[in-house]
XYZ file of C-alpha atoms in Angstrom:
258
model
C 0.000 0.000 0.000
C 1.472 3.342 -1.020
C 1.727 6.385 1.230
C 2.185 9.449 -1.003
C 2.203 11.989 1.831
C 4.862 10.792 4.256
C 6.317 14.185 5.111
C 3.411 15.637 7.105
C 4.927 17.160 10.247
C 2.844 16.764 13.404
C 2.849 19.490 16.035
C 1.659 19.211 19.627
C -1.946 20.085 18.742
C -2.036 17.365 16.063
C -0.602 14.787 18.472
C -3.111 15.623 21.208
C -6.014 15.434 18.727
C -4.791 12.050 17.493
C -4.430 10.776 21.054
C -8.011 11.779 21.861
C -9.317 10.057 18.721
C -7.305 6.916 19.480
C -8.790 6.877 22.977
C -12.282 7.055 21.494
C -13.101 7.900 17.874
C -16.493 9.110 19.092
C -14.887 12.125 20.766
C -16.407 15.292 19.333
C -14.467 18.288 18.058
C -15.921 20.301 20.939
C -14.735 17.850 23.604
C -11.271 17.591 22.037
C -11.056 21.394 21.750
C -11.725 21.705 25.467
C -8.831 19.361 26.249
C -6.419 20.931 23.753
C -7.348 24.567 24.551
C -8.179 25.550 20.974
C -11.465 26.213 19.211
C -13.695 23.480 17.841
C -13.196 24.906 14.352
C -9.427 24.529 14.741
C -9.860 20.884 15.747
C -12.109 20.205 12.748
C -9.642 21.941 10.435
C -6.710 19.940 11.828
C -8.632 16.663 11.463
C -9.438 17.491 7.825
C -5.732 18.104 7.148
C -4.719 14.875 8.892
C -7.268 12.991 6.795
C -6.128 14.687 3.577
C -2.517 13.708 4.319
C -3.519 10.086 5.098
C -2.333 10.391 8.688
C -5.890 9.508 9.704
C -6.923 6.704 7.374
C -10.270 5.752 8.845
C -12.414 5.348 11.941
C -13.102 1.609 12.397
C -15.905 0.644 14.738
C -14.818 -1.863 17.406
C -17.573 -4.462 17.613
C -18.089 -7.410 19.907
C -19.343 -9.904 17.313
C -20.166 -12.491 19.941
C -22.599 -10.058 21.564
C -23.900 -9.031 18.143
C -25.453 -12.390 17.357
C -23.075 -15.021 18.730
C -20.680 -14.773 15.786
C -17.171 -16.246 15.806
C -14.044 -14.244 15.004
C -11.060 -16.096 13.548
C -7.504 -14.941 12.832
C -5.612 -16.560 9.961
C -1.821 -16.194 9.981
C -0.784 -16.536 6.367
C 2.312 -16.620 4.197
C 2.395 -15.018 0.747
C 5.212 -14.145 -1.681
C 6.429 -10.616 -0.917
C 5.964 -9.292 -4.497
C 2.294 -10.407 -4.406
C 1.587 -9.366 -0.821
C -0.361 -6.163 -1.521
C -2.399 -7.612 -4.403
C -3.321 -10.711 -2.410
C -4.229 -8.579 0.611
C -6.792 -6.688 -1.480
C -8.192 -9.961 -2.874
C -8.427 -11.447 0.632
C -10.293 -8.374 1.846
C -12.987 -9.026 -0.782
C -13.849 -12.472 0.653
C -17.270 -12.347 2.392
C -16.772 -12.411 6.136
C -13.253 -10.909 6.109
C -13.217 -7.691 8.157
C -9.513 -6.866 8.413
C -6.308 -7.642 6.524
C -2.870 -6.640 7.799
C 0.390 -6.954 5.851
C 3.749 -7.363 7.629
C 7.142 -6.404 6.261
C 9.057 -9.555 7.269
C 8.581 -13.129 8.441
C 6.649 -16.053 7.052
C 3.364 -15.008 8.625
C 3.393 -11.774 6.635
C -0.370 -11.569 6.061
C -2.937 -11.556 8.864
C -6.593 -12.028 7.947
C -9.415 -11.490 10.438
C -12.808 -12.969 9.574
C -16.211 -13.324 11.222
C -18.706 -16.154 10.719
C -21.877 -17.432 12.302
C -20.573 -21.007 12.388
C -17.315 -22.893 11.950
C -18.488 -23.771 8.428
C -18.384 -20.061 7.558
C -14.812 -19.858 8.800
C -13.867 -23.017 6.849
C -15.278 -21.379 3.721
C -13.053 -18.336 4.314
C -10.046 -20.659 4.690
C -10.873 -22.400 1.402
C -11.219 -19.056 -0.384
C -7.848 -17.932 0.952
C -6.242 -21.155 -0.269
C -7.835 -20.751 -3.699
C -6.135 -17.353 -3.966
C -2.773 -19.016 -3.400
C -2.527 -17.792 0.193
C -0.848 -20.328 2.482
C -2.406 -20.482 5.963
C 0.353 -21.091 8.511
C -1.872 -21.032 11.598
C -5.300 -19.911 12.759
C -7.170 -19.424 15.999
C -10.421 -18.080 17.380
C -10.150 -14.555 18.774
C -11.612 -14.102 22.237
C -11.197 -10.331 22.547
C -9.154 -7.439 21.251
C -7.907 -4.406 23.168
C -6.687 -1.076 21.860
C -4.542 1.641 23.417
C -3.648 5.098 22.079
C -0.030 5.775 21.132
C 1.739 6.741 24.376
C 4.116 9.418 22.952
C 1.043 11.422 21.897
C -0.289 11.383 25.466
C -0.346 14.871 27.041
C -0.228 13.316 30.527
C 2.214 16.019 31.590
C 0.387 19.164 30.618
C 2.436 21.862 28.954
C 2.197 25.136 30.856
C -0.223 27.482 29.147
C 1.558 29.515 26.521
C 4.319 27.026 25.738
C 5.145 26.502 22.039
C 3.324 23.810 20.081
C 6.188 23.368 17.654
C 9.770 24.555 17.409
C 12.239 24.595 14.504
C 15.777 25.823 15.070
C 17.380 27.639 12.141
C 20.950 28.728 11.556
C 22.039 32.094 12.900
C 20.245 31.697 16.260
C 16.830 32.061 14.632
C 13.851 29.877 15.439
C 10.419 29.276 13.963
C 7.911 28.686 16.746
C 4.192 27.917 16.702
C 2.368 29.138 19.797
C -1.268 29.828 20.795
C -2.207 33.370 21.775
C -3.497 33.449 25.335
C -6.589 35.551 26.165
C -4.629 37.935 28.446
C -1.536 38.113 26.244
C -0.186 41.644 25.629
C -0.739 41.328 21.870
C -4.294 39.964 22.037
C -6.726 42.327 20.337
C -3.999 44.490 18.775
C -3.001 44.842 15.165
C 0.585 43.906 14.353
C 1.510 47.506 13.566
C 0.015 48.702 16.881
C 1.921 45.988 18.727
C 5.142 47.200 17.104
C 4.329 50.849 17.875
C 3.697 50.015 21.549
C 6.941 48.050 21.806
C 5.154 44.735 22.350
C 6.750 43.247 19.230
C 10.405 44.030 18.592
C 12.531 43.835 15.454
C 13.647 40.304 16.316
C 10.138 38.866 16.426
C 8.198 38.462 13.185
C 4.736 36.908 12.817
C 4.808 34.888 9.588
C 1.535 32.968 9.855
C -1.760 32.866 11.751
C -4.127 29.913 12.077
C -7.595 31.043 13.120
C -10.229 28.328 13.404
C -10.369 26.869 9.883
C -8.500 29.723 8.194
C -4.805 30.164 7.364
C -4.126 33.914 7.400
C -1.192 35.786 5.891
C -0.401 38.497 8.452
C -0.092 42.153 7.461
C 0.437 45.301 9.496
C -3.280 45.859 9.994
C -3.980 42.212 10.911
C -5.426 41.995 14.422
C -4.064 39.147 16.530
C -6.956 37.544 18.392
C -7.034 35.324 21.487
C -6.787 31.606 20.617
C -5.038 32.349 17.313
C -2.174 29.945 16.657
C 0.666 32.128 15.421
C 3.835 31.057 13.662
C 6.672 33.312 14.757
C 10.175 33.816 13.406
C 12.236 34.742 16.472
C 15.850 35.842 16.427
C 16.116 35.871 20.217
C 17.932 32.529 20.247
C 16.926 29.364 22.073
C 18.258 30.052 25.542
C 16.293 30.329 28.756
C 16.360 34.124 28.469
C 14.366 34.020 25.255
C 11.457 36.430 25.813
C 10.563 36.815 22.144
C 7.356 34.862 22.774
C 6.208 36.855 25.802
C 3.806 38.998 23.707
C 1.679 35.908 23.093
C 1.543 34.631 26.682
C -0.194 35.679 29.856
C 2.315 37.517 32.064
C 2.542 34.758 34.668
C 3.363 32.141 31.991
C 5.798 34.206 29.945
C 8.662 32.138 28.603
C 11.845 32.878 30.499
């Protein structure tokens, strides 16, 4: 299976949204927004981008087939020639009763097929169909249950202090590109960029190069007003040390980055 968009760079907001969806795909944009401290529109916009870049590839429903009619779930561990692996996976998926097919990079059992049937005869039929495709079944077993967990590195179990950057890219020459949410009480909130410069809130070493507002990507100009909850992309030439206060205009005073 090809993955044309493999260079999509996740930031902290993306990771926290993905973690919430992996916990429960039924989580609403509003509930995720409350956890991530952004607007619901921003969450919906981020999800659309993650879907468009094939980071999110679907929302499977986890069913208990035994409770849904006493059905049996069987896992077939199969071996197929590597050059034919993808084509045979698609053919296996078309067999009635097959609900999931997983391909593995290495090993003899490089194709896993999950199927559901009302009786053992249904599962035997699936096995025959797999064999007719030239798929060699190495082993099989009835599945009692299946458990899922979200990806731990995406877990925001240690909350970032409010106003900390979502993403950080270090450039040469002690310059950094930082993505940070604008806090409601931040000095720049409600001001245009030119007013913020005139009042000394923004200095010559801090340049706003992008603004994400709900589902919009804005190109900032002098008269652009920076609003609370905007996610701004900032080019800062303050360096990356602890004394970097180039992001203070976007934070509440008590959480300014020092």
